[in-house]
Amino acid sequence: MNAQKPTQILETALYVDCLDQAEIFYGSLIGLEQLQRVGNRHIFYRVGDGVLLIFNATETLKPIKNLLLPVPPHGGTPQGHMCFAADKQQIKGWIRRFQANNIHIEADFNWPNGARSIYVRDPAGNSIEFSEPWLWND
């Protein structure tokens, strides 16, 4: 068996149908630092040591014409999922922010190990979770 294994996730991708709406949600409402926006193709945000990639689902299916960046076409449809780490106080703050912005909280509960999670949807329908970071601890 190979002992080599990944030690962290460097980037996570979500797919949307409207980058402008995603930019308002992730940039203005969530407050992520925007690293790059390329037209109607993608927006990249810094999240801690990693990056959240927001792609226009139809644009990423098109081959890139830049031979210096031979990223293969890829894509998905909205309705993906990702989770941000947030402690109890931060979760309370997120609830207040979502309520103030008329963002429906789809679920708010404690997992069997006691970690709390809340779920909302971004404008494209992706499931966005905020959970206490020890959710995956034994």
mmCIF file of C-alpha atoms in Angstrom:
data_model
loop_
_atom_site.group_PDB
_atom_site.id
_atom_site.type_symbol
_atom_site.label_atom_id
_atom_site.label_comp_id
_atom_site.label_asym_id
_atom_site.label_seq_id
_atom_site.Cartn_x
_atom_site.Cartn_y
_atom_site.Cartn_z
ATOM 1 C CA MET A 1 0.000 0.000 0.000
ATOM 2 C CA ASN A 2 1.205 3.530 -0.800
ATOM 3 C CA ALA A 3 1.927 5.591 2.343
ATOM 4 C CA GLN A 4 1.652 8.872 0.444
ATOM 5 C CA LYS A 5 -1.660 10.674 0.955
ATOM 6 C CA PRO A 6 -2.990 14.226 0.662
ATOM 7 C CA THR A 7 -2.714 16.399 3.769
ATOM 8 C CA GLN A 8 -5.216 19.137 2.938
ATOM 9 C CA ILE A 9 -7.698 20.301 0.342
ATOM 10 C CA LEU A 10 -6.187 23.124 -1.676
ATOM 11 C CA GLU A 11 -9.280 24.146 -3.584
ATOM 12 C CA THR A 12 -12.983 23.394 -3.715
ATOM 13 C CA ALA A 13 -15.209 24.125 -6.703
ATOM 14 C CA LEU A 14 -18.874 25.032 -6.918
ATOM 15 C CA TYR A 15 -20.786 25.632 -10.123
ATOM 16 C CA VAL A 16 -23.286 28.433 -10.663
ATOM 17 C CA ASP A 17 -25.377 29.832 -13.472
ATOM 18 C CA CYS A 18 -24.862 33.543 -12.657
ATOM 19 C CA LEU A 19 -21.474 34.847 -11.537
ATOM 20 C CA ASP A 20 -22.878 38.270 -10.620
ATOM 21 C CA GLN A 21 -25.268 36.726 -8.081
ATOM 22 C CA ALA A 22 -22.477 34.476 -6.775
ATOM 23 C CA GLU A 23 -20.205 37.500 -6.387
ATOM 24 C CA ILE A 24 -22.811 39.266 -4.253
ATOM 25 C CA PHE A 25 -23.378 36.149 -2.113
ATOM 26 C CA TYR A 26 -19.762 35.051 -1.574
ATOM 27 C CA GLY A 27 -18.059 38.441 -1.787
ATOM 28 C CA SER A 28 -20.522 40.853 -0.201
ATOM 29 C CA LEU A 29 -22.665 38.670 2.076
ATOM 30 C CA ILE A 30 -20.126 36.017 3.148
ATOM 31 C CA GLY A 31 -17.207 38.465 2.930
ATOM 32 C CA LEU A 32 -14.636 36.304 1.152
ATOM 33 C CA GLU A 33 -11.547 37.924 -0.343
ATOM 34 C CA GLN A 34 -11.765 37.810 -4.127
ATOM 35 C CA LEU A 35 -8.539 36.659 -5.755
ATOM 36 C CA GLN A 36 -9.626 36.746 -9.371
ATOM 37 C CA ARG A 37 -12.589 37.125 -11.668
ATOM 38 C CA VAL A 38 -12.280 36.213 -15.324
ATOM 39 C CA GLY A 39 -15.244 37.562 -17.255
ATOM 40 C CA ASN A 40 -18.242 35.281 -17.105
ATOM 41 C CA ARG A 41 -16.113 32.138 -16.556
ATOM 42 C CA HIS A 42 -15.062 32.109 -12.898
ATOM 43 C CA ILE A 43 -14.435 33.893 -9.605
ATOM 44 C CA PHE A 44 -11.835 32.629 -7.123
ATOM 45 C CA TYR A 45 -11.955 33.438 -3.383
ATOM 46 C CA ARG A 46 -9.434 32.972 -0.570
ATOM 47 C CA VAL A 47 -10.725 30.858 2.336
ATOM 48 C CA GLY A 48 -8.016 30.416 4.977
ATOM 49 C CA ASP A 49 -5.174 28.476 3.364
ATOM 50 C CA GLY A 50 -7.397 27.264 0.533
ATOM 51 C CA VAL A 51 -9.363 28.661 -2.382
ATOM 52 C CA LEU A 52 -13.039 28.456 -3.285
ATOM 53 C CA LEU A 53 -13.486 28.271 -7.041
ATOM 54 C CA ILE A 54 -16.859 29.478 -8.339
ATOM 55 C CA PHE A 55 -17.329 28.475 -11.972
ATOM 56 C CA ASN A 56 -20.031 29.347 -14.456
ATOM 57 C CA ALA A 57 -21.120 25.793 -15.233
ATOM 58 C CA THR A 58 -21.578 26.297 -18.971
ATOM 59 C CA GLU A 59 -18.348 28.257 -19.473
ATOM 60 C CA THR A 60 -16.087 25.602 -17.908
ATOM 61 C CA LEU A 61 -17.277 23.046 -20.435
ATOM 62 C CA LYS A 62 -15.604 25.085 -23.182
ATOM 63 C CA PRO A 63 -11.944 24.284 -23.921
ATOM 64 C CA ILE A 64 -9.443 26.932 -22.815
ATOM 65 C CA LYS A 65 -7.636 28.549 -25.723
ATOM 66 C CA ASN A 66 -4.553 29.532 -23.678
ATOM 67 C CA LEU A 67 -1.947 26.828 -24.374
ATOM 68 C CA LEU A 68 0.042 27.941 -21.310
ATOM 69 C CA LEU A 69 -2.896 26.896 -19.094
ATOM 70 C CA PRO A 70 -4.088 23.573 -20.527
ATOM 71 C CA VAL A 71 -6.804 22.969 -17.924
ATOM 72 C CA PRO A 72 -9.167 20.354 -19.353
ATOM 73 C CA PRO A 73 -12.838 21.267 -19.701
ATOM 74 C CA HIS A 74 -14.819 20.328 -16.616
ATOM 75 C CA GLY A 75 -18.071 21.253 -15.085
ATOM 76 C CA GLY A 76 -21.020 20.413 -13.028
ATOM 77 C CA THR A 77 -24.406 21.783 -12.333
ATOM 78 C CA PRO A 78 -25.457 23.820 -9.329
ATOM 79 C CA GLN A 79 -26.732 21.925 -6.290
ATOM 80 C CA GLY A 80 -23.290 21.046 -4.958
ATOM 81 C CA HIS A 81 -22.253 21.309 -1.322
ATOM 82 C CA MET A 82 -19.479 22.837 0.751
ATOM 83 C CA CYS A 83 -18.974 23.596 4.414
ATOM 84 C CA PHE A 84 -17.282 26.558 6.124
ATOM 85 C CA ALA A 85 -15.837 26.076 9.620
ATOM 86 C CA ALA A 86 -17.461 28.303 12.250
ATOM 87 C CA ASP A 87 -17.494 28.164 16.047
ATOM 88 C CA LYS A 88 -20.693 28.558 18.125
ATOM 89 C CA GLN A 89 -20.467 32.358 18.305
ATOM 90 C CA GLN A 90 -19.720 32.664 14.609
ATOM 91 C CA ILE A 91 -22.701 30.450 13.775
ATOM 92 C CA LYS A 92 -24.927 32.772 15.828
ATOM 93 C CA GLY A 93 -23.491 35.706 13.864
ATOM 94 C CA TRP A 94 -24.129 33.943 10.544
ATOM 95 C CA ILE A 95 -27.729 33.289 11.570
ATOM 96 C CA ARG A 96 -28.215 36.995 12.319
ATOM 97 C CA ARG A 97 -26.606 37.982 9.008
ATOM 98 C CA PHE A 98 -28.709 35.541 6.993
ATOM 99 C CA GLN A 99 -31.908 36.622 8.729
ATOM 100 C CA ALA A 100 -31.067 40.301 8.137
ATOM 101 C CA ASN A 101 -30.603 39.521 4.441
ATOM 102 C CA ASN A 102 -33.712 37.326 4.093
ATOM 103 C CA ILE A 103 -31.627 34.209 3.444
ATOM 104 C CA HIS A 104 -33.629 31.143 4.484
ATOM 105 C CA ILE A 105 -31.851 28.858 6.960
ATOM 106 C CA GLU A 106 -32.701 25.437 5.603
ATOM 107 C CA ALA A 107 -31.479 23.477 8.637
ATOM 108 C CA ASP A 108 -30.038 24.227 12.085
ATOM 109 C CA PHE A 109 -29.179 21.241 14.271
ATOM 110 C CA ASN A 110 -26.582 19.448 16.371
ATOM 111 C CA TRP A 111 -24.916 16.300 15.033
ATOM 112 C CA PRO A 112 -24.748 13.182 17.269
ATOM 113 C CA ASN A 113 -21.300 14.309 18.499
ATOM 114 C CA GLY A 114 -22.771 17.711 19.494
ATOM 115 C CA ALA A 115 -21.296 19.829 16.678
ATOM 116 C CA ARG A 116 -23.757 22.415 15.389
ATOM 117 C CA SER A 117 -24.410 22.997 11.682
ATOM 118 C CA ILE A 118 -26.565 25.442 9.768
ATOM 119 C CA TYR A 119 -27.390 25.201 6.069
ATOM 120 C CA VAL A 120 -28.365 27.857 3.529
ATOM 121 C CA ARG A 121 -28.538 27.904 -0.279
ATOM 122 C CA ASP A 122 -26.514 30.220 -2.492
ATOM 123 C CA PRO A 123 -28.340 31.909 -5.403
ATOM 124 C CA ALA A 124 -27.551 28.919 -7.679
ATOM 125 C CA GLY A 125 -28.988 26.395 -5.216
ATOM 126 C CA ASN A 126 -25.699 25.042 -3.826
ATOM 127 C CA SER A 127 -26.001 23.806 -0.240
ATOM 128 C CA ILE A 128 -23.709 25.904 1.962
ATOM 129 C CA GLU A 129 -23.049 24.654 5.471
ATOM 130 C CA PHE A 130 -21.442 26.409 8.439
ATOM 131 C CA SER A 131 -20.336 23.918 11.089
ATOM 132 C CA GLU A 132 -18.197 23.731 14.166
ATOM 133 C CA PRO A 133 -14.763 22.557 12.999
ATOM 134 C CA TRP A 134 -14.656 19.585 15.345
ATOM 135 C CA LEU A 135 -17.578 17.989 13.449
ATOM 136 C CA TRP A 136 -15.243 15.311 12.053
ATOM 137 C CA ASN A 137 -13.327 14.637 15.292
ATOM 138 C CA ASP A 138 -13.875 11.291 16.994
#
